[in-house]
Short mmCIF file of C-alpha atoms and ligand atoms in Angstrom, two decimals:
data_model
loop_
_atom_site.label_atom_id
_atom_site.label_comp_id
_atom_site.label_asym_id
_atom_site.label_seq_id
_atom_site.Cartn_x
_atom_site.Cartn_y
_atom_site.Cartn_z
CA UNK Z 1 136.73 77.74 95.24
CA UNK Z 2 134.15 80.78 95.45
CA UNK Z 3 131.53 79.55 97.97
CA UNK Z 4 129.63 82.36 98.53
CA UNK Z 5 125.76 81.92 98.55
CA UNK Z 6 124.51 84.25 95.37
CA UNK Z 7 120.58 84.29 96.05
CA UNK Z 8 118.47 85.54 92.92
CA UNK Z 9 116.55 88.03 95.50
CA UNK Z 10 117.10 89.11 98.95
CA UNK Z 11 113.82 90.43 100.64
CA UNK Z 12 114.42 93.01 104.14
CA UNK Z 13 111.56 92.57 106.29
CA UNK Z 14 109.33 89.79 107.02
CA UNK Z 15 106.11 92.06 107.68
CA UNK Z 16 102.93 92.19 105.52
CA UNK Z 17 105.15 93.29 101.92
CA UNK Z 18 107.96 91.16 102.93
CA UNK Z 19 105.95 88.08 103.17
CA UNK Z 20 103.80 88.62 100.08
CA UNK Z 21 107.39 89.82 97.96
CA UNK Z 22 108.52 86.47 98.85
CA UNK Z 23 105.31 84.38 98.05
CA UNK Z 24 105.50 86.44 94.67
CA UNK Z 25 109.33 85.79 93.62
CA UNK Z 26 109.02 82.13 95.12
CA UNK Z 27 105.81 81.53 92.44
CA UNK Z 28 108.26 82.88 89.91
CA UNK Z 29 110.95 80.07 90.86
CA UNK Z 30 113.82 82.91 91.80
CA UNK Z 31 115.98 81.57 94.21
CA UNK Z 32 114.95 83.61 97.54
CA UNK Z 33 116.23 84.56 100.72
CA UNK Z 34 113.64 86.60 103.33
CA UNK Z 35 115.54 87.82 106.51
CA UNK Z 36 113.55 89.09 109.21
CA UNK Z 37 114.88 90.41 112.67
CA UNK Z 38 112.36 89.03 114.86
CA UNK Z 39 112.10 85.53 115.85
CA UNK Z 40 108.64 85.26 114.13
CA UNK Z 41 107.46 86.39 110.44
CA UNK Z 42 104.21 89.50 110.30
CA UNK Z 43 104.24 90.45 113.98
CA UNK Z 44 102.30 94.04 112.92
CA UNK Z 45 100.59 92.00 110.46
CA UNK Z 46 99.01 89.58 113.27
CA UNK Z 47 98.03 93.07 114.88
CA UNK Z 48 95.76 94.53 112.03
CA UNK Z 49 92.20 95.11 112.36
CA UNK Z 50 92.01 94.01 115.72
CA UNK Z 51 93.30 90.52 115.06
CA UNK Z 52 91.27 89.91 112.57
CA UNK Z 53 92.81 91.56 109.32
CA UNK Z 54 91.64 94.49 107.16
CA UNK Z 55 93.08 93.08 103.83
CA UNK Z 56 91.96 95.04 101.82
CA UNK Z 57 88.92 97.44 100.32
CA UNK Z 58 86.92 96.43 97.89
CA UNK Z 59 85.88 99.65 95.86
CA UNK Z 60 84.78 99.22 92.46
CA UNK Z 61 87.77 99.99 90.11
CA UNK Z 62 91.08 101.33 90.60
CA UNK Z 63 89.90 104.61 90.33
CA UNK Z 64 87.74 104.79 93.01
CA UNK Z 65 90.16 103.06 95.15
CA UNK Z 66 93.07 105.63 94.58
CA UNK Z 67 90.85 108.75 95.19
CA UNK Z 68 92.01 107.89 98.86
CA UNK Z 69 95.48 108.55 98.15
CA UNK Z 70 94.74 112.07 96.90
CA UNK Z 71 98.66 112.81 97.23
CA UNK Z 72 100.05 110.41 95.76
CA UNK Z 73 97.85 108.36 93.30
CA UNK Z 74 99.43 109.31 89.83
CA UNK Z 75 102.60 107.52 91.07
CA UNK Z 76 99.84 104.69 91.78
CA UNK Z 77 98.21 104.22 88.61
CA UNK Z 78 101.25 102.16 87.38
CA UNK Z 79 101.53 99.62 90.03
CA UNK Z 80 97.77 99.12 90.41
CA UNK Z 81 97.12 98.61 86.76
CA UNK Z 82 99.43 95.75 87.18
CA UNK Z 83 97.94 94.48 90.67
CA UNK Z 84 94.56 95.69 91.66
CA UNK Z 85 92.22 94.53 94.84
CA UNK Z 86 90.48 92.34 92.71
CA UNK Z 87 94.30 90.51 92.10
CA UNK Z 88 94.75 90.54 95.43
CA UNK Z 89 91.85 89.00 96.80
CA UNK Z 90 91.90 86.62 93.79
CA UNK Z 91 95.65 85.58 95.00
CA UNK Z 92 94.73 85.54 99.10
CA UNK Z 93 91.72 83.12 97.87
CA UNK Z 94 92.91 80.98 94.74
CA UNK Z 95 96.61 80.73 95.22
CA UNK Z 96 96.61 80.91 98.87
CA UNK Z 97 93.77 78.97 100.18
CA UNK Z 98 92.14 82.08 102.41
CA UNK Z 99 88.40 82.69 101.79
CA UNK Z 100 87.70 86.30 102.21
CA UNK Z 101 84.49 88.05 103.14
CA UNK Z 102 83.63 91.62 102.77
CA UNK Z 103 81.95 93.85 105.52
CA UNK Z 104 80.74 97.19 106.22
CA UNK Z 105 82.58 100.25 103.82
CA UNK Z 106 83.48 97.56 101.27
CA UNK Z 107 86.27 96.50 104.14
CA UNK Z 108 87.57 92.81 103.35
CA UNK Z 109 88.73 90.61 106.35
CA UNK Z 110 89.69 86.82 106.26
CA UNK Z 111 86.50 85.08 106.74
CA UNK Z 112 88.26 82.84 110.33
CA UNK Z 113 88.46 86.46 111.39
CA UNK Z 114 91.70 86.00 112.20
CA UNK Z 115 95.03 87.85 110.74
CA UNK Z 116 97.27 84.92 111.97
CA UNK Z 117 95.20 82.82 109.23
CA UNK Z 118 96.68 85.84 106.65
CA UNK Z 119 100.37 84.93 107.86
CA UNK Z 120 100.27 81.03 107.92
CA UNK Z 121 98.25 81.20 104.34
CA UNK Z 122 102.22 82.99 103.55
CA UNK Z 123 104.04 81.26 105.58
CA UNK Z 124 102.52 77.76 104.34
CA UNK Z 125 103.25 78.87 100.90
CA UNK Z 126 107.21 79.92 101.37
CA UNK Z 127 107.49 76.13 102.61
CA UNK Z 128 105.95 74.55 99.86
CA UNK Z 129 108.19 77.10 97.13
CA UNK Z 130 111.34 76.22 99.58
CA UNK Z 131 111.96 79.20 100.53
CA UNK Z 132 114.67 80.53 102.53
CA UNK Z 133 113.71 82.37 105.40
CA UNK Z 134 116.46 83.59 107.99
CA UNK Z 135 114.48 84.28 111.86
CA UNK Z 136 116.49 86.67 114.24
CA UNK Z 137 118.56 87.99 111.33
CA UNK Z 138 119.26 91.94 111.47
CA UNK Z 139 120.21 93.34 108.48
CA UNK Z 140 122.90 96.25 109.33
CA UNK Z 141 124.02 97.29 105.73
CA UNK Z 142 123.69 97.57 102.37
CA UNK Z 143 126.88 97.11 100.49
CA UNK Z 144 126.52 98.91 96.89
CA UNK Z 145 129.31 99.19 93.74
CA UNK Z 146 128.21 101.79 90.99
CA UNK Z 147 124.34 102.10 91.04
CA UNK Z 148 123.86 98.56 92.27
CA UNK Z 149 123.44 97.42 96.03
CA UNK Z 150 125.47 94.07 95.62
CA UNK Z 151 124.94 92.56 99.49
CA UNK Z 152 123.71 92.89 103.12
CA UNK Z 153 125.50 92.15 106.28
CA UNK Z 154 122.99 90.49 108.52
CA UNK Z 155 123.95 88.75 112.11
CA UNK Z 156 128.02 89.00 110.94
CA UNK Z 157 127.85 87.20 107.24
CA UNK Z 158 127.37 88.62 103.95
CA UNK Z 159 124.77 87.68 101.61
CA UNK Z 160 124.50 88.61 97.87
CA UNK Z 161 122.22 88.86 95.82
CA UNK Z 162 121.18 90.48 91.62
CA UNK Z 163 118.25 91.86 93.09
CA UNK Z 164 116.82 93.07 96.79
CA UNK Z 165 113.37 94.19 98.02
CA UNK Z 166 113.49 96.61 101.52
CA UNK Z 167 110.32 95.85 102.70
CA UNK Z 168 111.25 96.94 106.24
CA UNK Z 169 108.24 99.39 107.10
CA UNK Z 170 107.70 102.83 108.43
CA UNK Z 171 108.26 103.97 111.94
CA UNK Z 172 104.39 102.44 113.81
CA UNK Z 173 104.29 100.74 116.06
CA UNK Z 174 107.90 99.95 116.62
CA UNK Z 175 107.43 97.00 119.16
CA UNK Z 176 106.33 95.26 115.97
CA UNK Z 177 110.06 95.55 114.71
CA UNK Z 178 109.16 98.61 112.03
CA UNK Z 179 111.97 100.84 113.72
CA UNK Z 180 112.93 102.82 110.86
CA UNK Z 181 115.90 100.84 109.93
CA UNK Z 182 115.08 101.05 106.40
CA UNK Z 183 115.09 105.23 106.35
CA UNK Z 184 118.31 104.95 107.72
CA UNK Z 185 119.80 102.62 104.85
CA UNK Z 186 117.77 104.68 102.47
CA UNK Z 187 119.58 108.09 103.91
CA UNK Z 188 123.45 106.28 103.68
CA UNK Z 189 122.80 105.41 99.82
CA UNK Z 190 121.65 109.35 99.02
CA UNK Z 191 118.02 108.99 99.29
CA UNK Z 192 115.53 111.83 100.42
CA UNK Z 193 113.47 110.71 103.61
CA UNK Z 194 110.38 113.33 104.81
CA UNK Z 195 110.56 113.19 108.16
CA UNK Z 196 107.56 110.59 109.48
CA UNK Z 197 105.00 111.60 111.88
CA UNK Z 198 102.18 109.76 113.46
CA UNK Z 199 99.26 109.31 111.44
CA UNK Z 200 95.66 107.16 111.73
CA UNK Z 201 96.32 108.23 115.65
CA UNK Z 202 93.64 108.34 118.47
CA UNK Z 203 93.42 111.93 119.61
CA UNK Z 204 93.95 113.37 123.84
CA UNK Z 205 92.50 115.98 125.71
CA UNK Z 206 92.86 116.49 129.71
CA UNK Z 207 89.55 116.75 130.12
CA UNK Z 208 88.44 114.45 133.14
CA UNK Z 209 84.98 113.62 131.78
CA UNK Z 210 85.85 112.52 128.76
CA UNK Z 211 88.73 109.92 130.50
CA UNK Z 212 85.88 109.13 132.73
CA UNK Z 213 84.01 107.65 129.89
CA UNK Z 214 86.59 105.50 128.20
CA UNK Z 215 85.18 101.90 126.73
CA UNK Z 216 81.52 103.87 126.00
CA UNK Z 217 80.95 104.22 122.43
CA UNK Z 218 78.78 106.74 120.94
CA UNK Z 219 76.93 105.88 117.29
CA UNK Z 220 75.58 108.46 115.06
CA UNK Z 221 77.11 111.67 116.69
CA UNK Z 222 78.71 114.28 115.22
CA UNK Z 223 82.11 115.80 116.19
CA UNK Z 224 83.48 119.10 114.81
CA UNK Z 225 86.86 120.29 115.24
CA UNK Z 226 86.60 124.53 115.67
CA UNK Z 227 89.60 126.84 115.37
CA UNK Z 228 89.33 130.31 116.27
CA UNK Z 229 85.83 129.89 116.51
CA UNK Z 230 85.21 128.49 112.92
CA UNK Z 231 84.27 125.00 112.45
CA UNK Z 232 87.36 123.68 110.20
CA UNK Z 233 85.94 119.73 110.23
CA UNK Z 234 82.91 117.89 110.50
CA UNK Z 235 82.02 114.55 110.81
CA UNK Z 236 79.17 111.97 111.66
CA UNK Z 237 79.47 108.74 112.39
CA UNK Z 238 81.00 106.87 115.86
CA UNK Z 239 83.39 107.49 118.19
CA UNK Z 240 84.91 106.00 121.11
CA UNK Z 241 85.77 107.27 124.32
CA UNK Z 242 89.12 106.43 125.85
CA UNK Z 243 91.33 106.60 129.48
CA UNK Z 244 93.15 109.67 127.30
CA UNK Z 245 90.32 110.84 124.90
CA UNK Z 246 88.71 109.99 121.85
CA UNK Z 247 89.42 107.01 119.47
CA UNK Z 248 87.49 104.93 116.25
CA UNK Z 249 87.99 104.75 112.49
CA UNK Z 250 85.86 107.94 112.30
CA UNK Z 251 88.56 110.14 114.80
CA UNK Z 252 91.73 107.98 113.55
CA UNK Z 253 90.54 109.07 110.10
CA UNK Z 254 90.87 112.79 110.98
CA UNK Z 255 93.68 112.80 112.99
CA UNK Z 256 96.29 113.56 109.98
CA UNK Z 257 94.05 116.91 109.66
CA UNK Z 258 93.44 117.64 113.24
CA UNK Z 259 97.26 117.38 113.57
CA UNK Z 260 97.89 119.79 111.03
CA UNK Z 261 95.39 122.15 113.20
CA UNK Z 262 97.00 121.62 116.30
CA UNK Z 263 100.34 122.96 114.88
CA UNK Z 264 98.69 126.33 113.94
CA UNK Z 265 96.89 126.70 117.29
CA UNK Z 266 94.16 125.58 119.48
CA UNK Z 267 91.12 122.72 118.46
CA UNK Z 268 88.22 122.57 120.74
CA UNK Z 269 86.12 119.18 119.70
CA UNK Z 270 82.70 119.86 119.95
CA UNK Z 271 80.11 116.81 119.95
CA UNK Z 272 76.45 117.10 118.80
CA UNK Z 273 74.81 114.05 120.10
CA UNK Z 274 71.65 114.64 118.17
CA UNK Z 275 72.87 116.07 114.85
CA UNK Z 276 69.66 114.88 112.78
CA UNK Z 277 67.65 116.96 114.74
CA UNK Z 278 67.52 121.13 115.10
CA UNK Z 279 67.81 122.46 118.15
CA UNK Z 280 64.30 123.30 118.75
CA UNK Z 281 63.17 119.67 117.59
CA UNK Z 282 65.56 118.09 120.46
CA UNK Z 283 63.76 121.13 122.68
CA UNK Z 284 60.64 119.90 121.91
CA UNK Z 285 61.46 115.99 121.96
CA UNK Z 286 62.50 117.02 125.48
CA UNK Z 287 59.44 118.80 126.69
CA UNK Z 288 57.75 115.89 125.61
CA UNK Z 289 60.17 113.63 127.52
CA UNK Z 290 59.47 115.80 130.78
CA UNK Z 291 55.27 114.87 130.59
CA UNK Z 292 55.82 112.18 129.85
CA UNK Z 293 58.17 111.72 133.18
CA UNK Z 294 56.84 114.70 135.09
CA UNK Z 295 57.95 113.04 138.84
CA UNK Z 296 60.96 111.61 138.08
CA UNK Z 297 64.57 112.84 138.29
CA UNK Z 298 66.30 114.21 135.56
CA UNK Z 299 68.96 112.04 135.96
CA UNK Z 300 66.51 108.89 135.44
CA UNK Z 301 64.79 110.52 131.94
CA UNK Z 302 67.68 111.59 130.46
CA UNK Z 303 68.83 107.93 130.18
CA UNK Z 304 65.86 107.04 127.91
CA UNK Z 305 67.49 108.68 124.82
CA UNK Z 306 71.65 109.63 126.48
CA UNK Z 307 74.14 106.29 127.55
CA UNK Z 308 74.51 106.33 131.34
CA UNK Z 309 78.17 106.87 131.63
CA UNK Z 310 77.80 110.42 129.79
CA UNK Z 311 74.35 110.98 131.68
CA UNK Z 312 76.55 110.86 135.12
CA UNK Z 313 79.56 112.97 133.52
CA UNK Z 314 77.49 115.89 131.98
CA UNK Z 315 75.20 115.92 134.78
CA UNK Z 316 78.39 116.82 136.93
CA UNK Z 317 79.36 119.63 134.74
CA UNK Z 318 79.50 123.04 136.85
CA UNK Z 319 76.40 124.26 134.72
CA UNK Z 320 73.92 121.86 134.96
CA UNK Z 321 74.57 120.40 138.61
CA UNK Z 322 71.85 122.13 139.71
CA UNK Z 323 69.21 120.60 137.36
CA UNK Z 324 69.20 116.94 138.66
CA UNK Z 325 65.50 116.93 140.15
CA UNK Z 326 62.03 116.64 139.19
CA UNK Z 327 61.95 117.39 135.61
CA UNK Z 328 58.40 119.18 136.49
CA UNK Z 329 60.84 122.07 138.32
CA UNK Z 330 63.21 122.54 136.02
CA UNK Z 331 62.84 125.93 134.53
CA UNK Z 332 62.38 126.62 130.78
CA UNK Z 333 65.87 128.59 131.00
CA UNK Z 334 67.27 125.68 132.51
CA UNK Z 335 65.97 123.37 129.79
CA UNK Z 336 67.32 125.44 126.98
CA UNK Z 337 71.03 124.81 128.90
CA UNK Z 338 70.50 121.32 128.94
CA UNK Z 339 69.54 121.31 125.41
CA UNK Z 340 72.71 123.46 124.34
CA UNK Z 341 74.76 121.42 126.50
CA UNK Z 342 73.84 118.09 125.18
CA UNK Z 343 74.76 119.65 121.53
CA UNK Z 344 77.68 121.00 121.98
CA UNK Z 345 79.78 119.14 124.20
CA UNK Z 346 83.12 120.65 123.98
CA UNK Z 347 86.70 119.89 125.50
CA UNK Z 348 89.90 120.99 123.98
CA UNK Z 349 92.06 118.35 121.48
CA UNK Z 350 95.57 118.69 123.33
CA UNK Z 351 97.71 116.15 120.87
CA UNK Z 352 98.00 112.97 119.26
CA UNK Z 353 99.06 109.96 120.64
CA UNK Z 354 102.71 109.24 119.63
CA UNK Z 355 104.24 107.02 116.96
CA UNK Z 356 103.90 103.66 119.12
CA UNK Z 357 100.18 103.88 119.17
CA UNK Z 358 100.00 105.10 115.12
CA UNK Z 359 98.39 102.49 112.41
CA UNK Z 360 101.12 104.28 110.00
CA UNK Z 361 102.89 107.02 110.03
CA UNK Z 362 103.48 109.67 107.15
CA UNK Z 363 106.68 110.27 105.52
CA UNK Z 364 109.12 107.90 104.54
CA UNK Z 365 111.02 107.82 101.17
CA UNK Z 366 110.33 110.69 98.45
CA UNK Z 367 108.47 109.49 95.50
CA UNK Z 368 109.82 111.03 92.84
CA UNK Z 369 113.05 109.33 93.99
CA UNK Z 370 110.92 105.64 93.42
CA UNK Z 371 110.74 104.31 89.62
CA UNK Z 372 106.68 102.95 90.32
CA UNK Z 373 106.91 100.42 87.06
CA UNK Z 374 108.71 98.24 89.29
CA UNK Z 375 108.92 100.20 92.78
CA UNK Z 376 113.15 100.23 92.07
CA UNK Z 377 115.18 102.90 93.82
CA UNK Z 378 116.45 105.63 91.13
CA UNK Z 379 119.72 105.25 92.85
CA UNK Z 380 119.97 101.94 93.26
CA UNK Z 381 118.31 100.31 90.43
CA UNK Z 382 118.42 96.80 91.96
CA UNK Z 383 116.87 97.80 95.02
CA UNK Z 384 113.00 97.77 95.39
CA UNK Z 385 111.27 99.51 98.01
CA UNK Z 386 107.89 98.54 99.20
CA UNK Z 387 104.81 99.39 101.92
CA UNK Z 388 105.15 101.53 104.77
CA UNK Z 389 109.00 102.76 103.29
CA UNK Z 390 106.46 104.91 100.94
CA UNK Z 391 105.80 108.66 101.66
CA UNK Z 392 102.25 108.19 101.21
CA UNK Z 393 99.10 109.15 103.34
CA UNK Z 394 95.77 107.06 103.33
CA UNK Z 395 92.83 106.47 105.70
CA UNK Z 396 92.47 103.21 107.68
CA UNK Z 397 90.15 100.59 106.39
CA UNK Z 398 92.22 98.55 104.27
CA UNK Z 399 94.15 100.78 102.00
CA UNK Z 400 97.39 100.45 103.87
CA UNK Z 401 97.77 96.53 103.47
CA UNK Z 402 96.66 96.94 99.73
CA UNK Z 403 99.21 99.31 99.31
CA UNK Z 404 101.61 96.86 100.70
CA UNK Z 405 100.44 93.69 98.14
CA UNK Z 406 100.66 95.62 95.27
CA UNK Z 407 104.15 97.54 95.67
CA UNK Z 408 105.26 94.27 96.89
CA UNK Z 409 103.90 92.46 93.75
CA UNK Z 410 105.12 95.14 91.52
CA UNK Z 411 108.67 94.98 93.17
CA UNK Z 412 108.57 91.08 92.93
CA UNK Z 413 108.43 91.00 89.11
CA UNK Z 414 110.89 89.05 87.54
CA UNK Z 415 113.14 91.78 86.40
CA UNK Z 416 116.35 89.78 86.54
CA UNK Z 417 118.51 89.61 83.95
C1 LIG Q 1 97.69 98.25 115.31
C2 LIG Q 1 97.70 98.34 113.80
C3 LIG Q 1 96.60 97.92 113.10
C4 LIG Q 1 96.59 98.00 111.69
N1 LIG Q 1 95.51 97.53 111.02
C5 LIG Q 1 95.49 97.61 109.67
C6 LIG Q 1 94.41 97.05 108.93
O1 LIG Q 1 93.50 96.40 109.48
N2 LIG Q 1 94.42 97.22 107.57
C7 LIG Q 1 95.43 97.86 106.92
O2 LIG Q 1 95.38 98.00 105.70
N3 LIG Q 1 96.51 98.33 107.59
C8 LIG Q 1 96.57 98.19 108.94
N4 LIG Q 1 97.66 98.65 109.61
C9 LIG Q 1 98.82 99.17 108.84
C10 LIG Q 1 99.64 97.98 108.29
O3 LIG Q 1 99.85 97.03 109.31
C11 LIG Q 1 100.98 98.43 107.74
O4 LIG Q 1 100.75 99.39 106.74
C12 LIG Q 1 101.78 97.25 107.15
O5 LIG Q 1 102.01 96.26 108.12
C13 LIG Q 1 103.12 97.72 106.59
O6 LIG Q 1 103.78 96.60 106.06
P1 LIG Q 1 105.33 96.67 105.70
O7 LIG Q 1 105.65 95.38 105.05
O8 LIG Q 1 105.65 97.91 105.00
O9 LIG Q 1 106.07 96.77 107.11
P2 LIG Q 1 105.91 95.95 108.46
O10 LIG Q 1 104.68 95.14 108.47
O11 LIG Q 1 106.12 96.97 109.52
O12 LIG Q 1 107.13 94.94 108.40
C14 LIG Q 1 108.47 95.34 108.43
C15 LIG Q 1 109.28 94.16 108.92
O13 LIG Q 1 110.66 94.40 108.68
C16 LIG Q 1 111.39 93.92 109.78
N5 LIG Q 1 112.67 94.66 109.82
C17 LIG Q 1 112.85 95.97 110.04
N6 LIG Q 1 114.15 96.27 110.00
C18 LIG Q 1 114.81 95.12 109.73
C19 LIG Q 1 116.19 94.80 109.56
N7 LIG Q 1 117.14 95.71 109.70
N8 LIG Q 1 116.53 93.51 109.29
C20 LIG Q 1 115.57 92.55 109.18
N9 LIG Q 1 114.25 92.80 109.35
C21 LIG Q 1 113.88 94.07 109.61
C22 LIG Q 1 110.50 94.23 110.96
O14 LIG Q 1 110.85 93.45 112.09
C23 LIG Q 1 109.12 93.91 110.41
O15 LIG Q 1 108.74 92.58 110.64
C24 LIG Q 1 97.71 98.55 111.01
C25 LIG Q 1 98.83 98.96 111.74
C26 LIG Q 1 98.83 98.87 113.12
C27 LIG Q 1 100.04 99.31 113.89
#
């Protein structure tokens, strides 16, 4: 007698698509089997947004949404005209029981603040389809026969399957399990993989002062990045200083283009603390400061409108040392330094962090090797590929997951015959 376990789908990777693949094939009553190497389900997952869960964004239409995938959106359209955000959050709060909130930048978080809430709201619903999911299970290969992949070895047994759905992520973050194991089976079947790098990625320099001021967080600043003496980006908003340099949505939102900087030649960041006001305006604001403080230390008026920890850095830089006295004998000249100083405070960019401390990282599987009406393998036509496997770029703040619930979706339709 043939006992061999035929499943209707086999799903790689219990991370953020994994988990939602399975929710979706389970609600379509396909027989399911999720395998997952570590011993828990959506260990990145319960890492996201700081523990508590960037779900999604919530821009206005589709459109809007996908200008932030300027690479890669017209292989998008397809999948998100079949499962938008508004799907999404409609599923996370009507099917799944998780009330949602949005914040600041449209950003959408659970409303317990909490991204374990995200995974048990899965989890809970896997047990109630009966689903099967297999804990410490490695998948090591992908057995295939024409253009179909037709099992997976996974902790010595094979398991078969009409249809599978790699959803084992990119190559962040690999403590969370995402250790490229996926590029490699991709490779062995003929596909194309662009090499990943790092992306979303705090940014180092060896510049003491700037370590000296890690956990101080500056609002409403603006940072440019200058090559060769031209300023190549801009930005304004907040950044935060760390023990290796400079971190925050805003900086983590740059790094993809700072990086491609940094392979031509040298970035100096230059920060403009006051970058609503003109040079002679923050000259001025400063005069004013000085009567209005004429016997105090500079040191001591300098912290009515500058943070302390940067007061004590800059006021250690070689060219202003000498200024920390009475503001009523500090010099005009000296002033004007000051004033220069405090908008343009510059230290060179020397890297990235690496891959373990990236939110994603680019690369992955080509797309015109992915058929996006159901996110199948051109190869392979029973094998659907799904979040982080994707060669495509996007900023933090929500896209990344929403890419991951709508491939997944898309992937989880019932295509069996
Ligand atoms: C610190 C951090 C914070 C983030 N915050 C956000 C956020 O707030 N919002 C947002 O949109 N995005 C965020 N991201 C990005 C987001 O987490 C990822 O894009 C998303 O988790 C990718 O999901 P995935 O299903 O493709 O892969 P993963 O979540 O990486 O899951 C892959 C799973 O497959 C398993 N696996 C791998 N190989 C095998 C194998 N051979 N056999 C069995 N199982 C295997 C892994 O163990 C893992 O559990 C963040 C990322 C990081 C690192």
């Amino acid at each position: 007698m043939n006992n061999k376990k035929i499943y209707d789908v086999i799903i790689i990777g219990g991370g953020a698509s994994g988990l939602f693949s399975a929710c979706i094939c389970s609600d379509n009553n396909q027989k399911v089997l999720l395998i997952e190497k570590n011993n828990i389900l959506g260990k990145k997952l319960a890492l996201t947004g700081g523990g508590r869960c960037n779900i999604t964004n919530k821009k206005s239409d589709t459109q809007t949404f996908l200008e932030k995938f300027p690479e890669s959106k017209k292989f998008l359209f397809s999948p998100f005209s079949k499962f938008s955000v508004d799907d999404t959050m409609n599923y996370f709060e009507n099917t799944l029981n998780l009330p949602l909130k949005t914040e600041a930048n449209d950003r959408v978080f659970p409303k317990s603040n909490k991204a374990t809430d995200v995974i048990d709201a899965m989890i809970s619903h896997l047990k109630y389809n009966n689903t099967s999911i297999f804990l410490n299970a490695k998948v090591t290969k992908l057995l295939t026969s024409k253009d179909k992949v037709t099992s997976v070895t996974c902790n010595n047994s094979t398991y078969f399957a009409k249809k599978f759905i790699l959803s084992t992520g990119g190559l962040a973050a690999p403590k969370t399990g995402s250790t490229g194991d996926g590029f490699k089976f991709l490779k062995i079947l003929g596909h194309t993989i662009i090499k990943p790098n790092p992306n979303l990625i705090p940014l180092k320099t060896n510049t003491k002062w700037v370590h000296a001021m890690s956990g101080t967080t500056l609002d409403n600043i603006k940072i440019s990045f200058i090559q060769k003496n031209k300023v190549k980006i801009q930005r304004i908003g907040k950044i935060l200083f760390t023990h290796f340099g400079i971190s925050g949505p805003m900086i983590i939102n740059t790094s993809f283009e700072v990086k491609k900087l940094l392979d031509k030649s040298n970035v100096t960041a230059s920060i403009d603390l006051f970058p609503d006001m003109e040079q002679h305006l923050l000259d001025k604001k400063i005069i004013e400061l000085f009567q209005k403080n004429n016997n105090k230390l500079l040191s001591n008026v300098l912290l009515e409108i500058i943070p302390k920890s940067l007061v004590t850095q800059i006021l250690n830089f070689d060219i202003l040392k000498s200024l920390n006295k009475i503001t009523n004998s500090i010099t005009k000249d000296e002033r004007k330094i000051l004033v220069t100083t405090i908008k343009h405070l510059e230290f060179p960019i020397t890297g990235i962090l690496g891959l373990d401390k990236a939110i994603i990282a680019d690369g992955g599987i080509k797309l015109e090797e992915v058929n996006f009406k159901d996110m199948s393998s051109k190869l392979y036509t029973n094998l659907h590929l799904t979040g982080d496997l994707l060669s495509i770029n996007r900023p933090s703040g929500g896209y990344s997951l929403q890419l991951c619930w709508t491939t997944a979706f898309v992937a989880s339709q019932n295509t069996l015959q």
